[in-house]
Amino acid sequence: MELTRDQIDFHLAEYAALKAEARDAAATAASHFRWSAVSSAAILAWLATQGADLDIPTVVFLAPAGVTLLMAVLATVRLVRTRAVRKYLVELESMLGRRPELGWEAKFSRQKAMLAVLSAMGWVALFGADVYAGLTLEAYAAGDLPYDARDATTT
C-alpha cells in the first residue's frame, strides 16, 4: 500500500513526537536512579550522625531502601512505556524507510536490551546497599556491633 504525502508527513511528525517522548522517559528514569542514590545517601548520613542518639524504630533505618524501591517502580513504569513506544518506532522506521534493516531503533535494539539489564543490576545493587547500610546502622544504634567507633581513641 502506497502512502500519500499527507500520511507520510503525519507519520514523520508522529515519529518525532514519540522519539522525544521515549528520550524524555529514559532521562526521567535515569533521574530517578540519581535521586534515589542521593536521597539514600542523605538519609543514611543523617541516621549515621543522629540515629544512635535517638530512639528510632528499625523501619526508619530501612527508609532509604523504601525510597529506592519506590523510585525503581516509578522508573520501571516509565521504561515499560518507553519499550512499547520504541517497538512502534521500529515499525514506523521500517514503513517509512527504504531499507527496513536501517534505522536507529532497529539497529540498536540489542544494545538497549543490554542497557535495561545493566539498569536493573544497578537498582538491585542500590537496594541491597540501602538494606545493608540501614540494618548495620540500626545495629550500631542499638549497640549490637562488637566495635563502637565512638569508643576508639587515636594516639
Short mmCIF file of C-alpha atoms in Angstrom, two decimals:
data_model
loop_
_atom_site.label_atom_id
_atom_site.label_comp_id
_atom_site.label_asym_id
_atom_site.label_seq_id
_atom_site.Cartn_x
_atom_site.Cartn_y
_atom_site.Cartn_z
CA MET A 1 0.00 0.00 0.00
CA GLU A 2 1.40 3.32 -1.08
CA LEU A 3 1.17 6.20 1.40
CA THR A 4 0.08 9.68 0.40
CA ARG A 5 2.29 12.66 1.16
CA ASP A 6 -0.09 13.73 3.96
CA GLN A 7 0.12 10.27 5.54
CA ILE A 8 3.92 10.31 5.33
CA ASP A 9 4.04 13.78 6.91
CA PHE A 10 1.71 12.63 9.67
CA HIS A 11 3.85 9.57 10.44
CA LEU A 12 7.06 11.61 10.36
CA ALA A 13 5.58 14.06 12.88
CA GLU A 14 4.33 11.13 14.95
CA TYR A 15 7.80 9.57 14.84
CA ALA A 16 9.45 12.78 16.03
CA ALA A 17 6.95 13.21 18.87
CA LEU A 18 7.27 9.60 20.03
CA LYS A 19 11.07 9.72 19.77
CA ALA A 20 11.06 12.80 22.03
CA GLU A 21 8.70 11.05 24.46
CA ALA A 22 10.96 7.98 24.62
CA ARG A 23 14.04 10.18 25.17
CA ASP A 24 12.32 12.10 27.96
CA ALA A 25 11.11 8.90 29.63
CA ALA A 26 14.62 7.44 29.57
CA ALA A 27 16.03 10.66 31.03
CA THR A 28 13.37 10.62 33.75
CA ALA A 29 14.20 7.02 34.64
CA ALA A 30 17.90 7.91 34.89
CA SER A 31 16.98 10.89 37.05
CA HIS A 32 15.00 8.58 39.35
CA PHE A 33 18.14 6.50 39.86
CA ARG A 34 20.28 9.55 40.64
CA TRP A 35 17.72 10.99 43.05
CA SER A 36 17.34 7.61 44.72
CA ALA A 37 21.10 7.37 45.30
CA VAL A 38 21.33 10.95 46.58
CA SER A 39 18.32 10.68 48.88
CA SER A 40 19.51 7.32 50.23
CA ALA A 41 22.93 8.81 50.95
CA ALA A 42 21.36 11.82 52.67
CA ILE A 43 19.06 9.70 54.84
CA LEU A 44 21.86 7.28 55.73
CA ALA A 45 24.20 10.17 56.57
CA TRP A 46 21.59 11.66 58.88
CA LEU A 47 20.97 8.28 60.51
CA ALA A 48 24.72 7.73 60.93
CA THR A 49 25.15 11.06 62.69
CA GLN A 50 21.88 11.30 64.63
CA GLY A 51 20.32 7.83 64.73
CA ALA A 52 22.45 6.42 67.54
CA ASP A 53 21.33 9.19 69.88
CA LEU A 54 17.62 8.79 69.18
CA ASP A 55 15.15 6.04 69.91
CA ILE A 56 14.19 5.24 66.31
CA PRO A 57 12.24 2.16 65.19
CA THR A 58 14.02 -0.27 62.86
CA VAL A 59 11.73 0.59 59.97
CA VAL A 60 13.21 4.11 59.83
CA PHE A 61 16.64 2.65 59.15
CA LEU A 62 15.12 0.94 56.11
CA ALA A 63 13.70 4.22 54.73
CA PRO A 64 16.48 4.52 52.11
CA ALA A 65 15.58 1.07 50.80
CA GLY A 66 11.93 2.16 50.64
CA VAL A 67 12.86 5.28 48.68
CA THR A 68 14.95 3.18 46.30
CA LEU A 69 12.13 0.69 45.83
CA LEU A 70 9.60 3.45 45.11
CA MET A 71 11.92 5.16 42.63
CA ALA A 72 12.69 1.81 40.95
CA VAL A 73 8.97 1.16 40.46
CA LEU A 74 8.46 4.64 39.00
CA ALA A 75 11.45 4.20 36.67
CA THR A 76 10.20 0.77 35.60
CA VAL A 77 6.79 2.19 34.72
CA ARG A 78 8.48 4.82 32.57
CA LEU A 79 10.74 2.27 30.89
CA VAL A 80 7.87 -0.14 30.16
CA ARG A 81 6.04 2.69 28.40
CA THR A 82 9.24 3.58 26.56
CA ARG A 83 9.67 0.00 25.39
CA ALA A 84 6.17 0.00 23.89
CA VAL A 85 6.86 3.31 22.16
CA ARG A 86 10.17 2.04 20.79
CA LYS A 87 8.54 -1.07 19.33
CA TYR A 88 6.14 1.17 17.46
CA LEU A 89 9.03 3.38 16.34
CA VAL A 90 10.71 0.33 14.79
CA GLU A 91 7.51 -0.32 12.84
CA LEU A 92 7.40 3.30 11.68
CA GLU A 93 11.05 3.17 10.65
CA SER A 94 10.50 0.06 8.57
CA MET A 95 7.36 1.52 7.00
CA LEU A 96 8.87 4.91 6.16
CA GLY A 97 12.41 3.80 5.34
CA ARG A 98 13.63 2.41 2.08
CA ARG A 99 15.53 -0.41 3.82
CA PRO A 100 13.86 -1.93 6.94
CA GLU A 101 17.17 -3.00 8.50
CA LEU A 102 18.25 0.62 8.70
CA GLY A 103 17.04 2.92 11.42
CA TRP A 104 18.22 3.82 14.87
CA GLU A 105 15.64 1.83 16.80
CA ALA A 106 16.04 -1.33 14.73
CA LYS A 107 19.84 -1.21 14.56
CA PHE A 108 20.50 -0.67 18.26
CA SER A 109 17.73 -2.74 19.85
CA ARG A 110 20.22 -5.28 21.25
CA GLN A 111 22.25 -2.57 22.96
CA LYS A 112 19.08 -1.20 24.53
CA ALA A 113 18.30 -4.64 25.95
CA MET A 114 21.78 -4.74 27.49
CA LEU A 115 21.25 -1.28 28.98
CA ALA A 116 17.99 -2.50 30.54
CA VAL A 117 19.83 -5.41 32.17
CA LEU A 118 22.57 -3.10 33.47
CA SER A 119 19.95 -0.69 34.77
CA ALA A 120 18.19 -3.49 36.64
CA MET A 121 21.50 -4.60 38.13
CA GLY A 122 22.15 -1.04 39.30
CA TRP A 123 18.75 -0.84 41.00
CA VAL A 124 19.28 -4.20 42.73
CA ALA A 125 22.75 -3.16 43.89
CA LEU A 126 21.47 0.16 45.24
CA PHE A 127 18.56 -1.53 47.02
CA GLY A 128 20.88 -4.14 48.55
CA ALA A 129 23.32 -1.48 49.70
CA ASP A 130 20.47 0.52 51.27
CA VAL A 131 19.17 -2.52 53.17
CA TYR A 132 22.66 -3.50 54.34
CA ALA A 133 23.59 0.04 55.41
CA GLY A 134 20.25 0.58 57.14
CA LEU A 135 20.45 -2.66 59.12
CA THR A 136 24.10 -2.02 60.00
CA LEU A 137 23.28 1.47 61.25
CA GLU A 138 20.33 0.09 63.22
CA ALA A 139 22.60 -2.49 64.87
CA TYR A 140 25.13 0.25 65.60
CA ALA A 141 22.45 2.46 67.15
CA ALA A 142 21.21 -0.44 69.27
CA GLY A 143 24.76 -1.18 70.42
CA ASP A 144 24.74 -4.64 68.85
CA LEU A 145 28.01 -4.24 66.97
CA PRO A 146 31.16 -5.62 68.63
CA TYR A 147 33.13 -2.45 67.85
CA ASP A 148 31.93 1.02 68.61
CA ALA A 149 33.88 3.69 66.76
CA ARG A 150 32.86 6.27 69.36
CA ASP A 151 34.95 4.42 71.95
CA ALA A 152 38.10 4.36 69.83
CA THR A 153 40.91 6.72 70.68
CA THR A 154 43.72 7.77 68.40
CA THR A 155 47.24 8.09 69.68
#
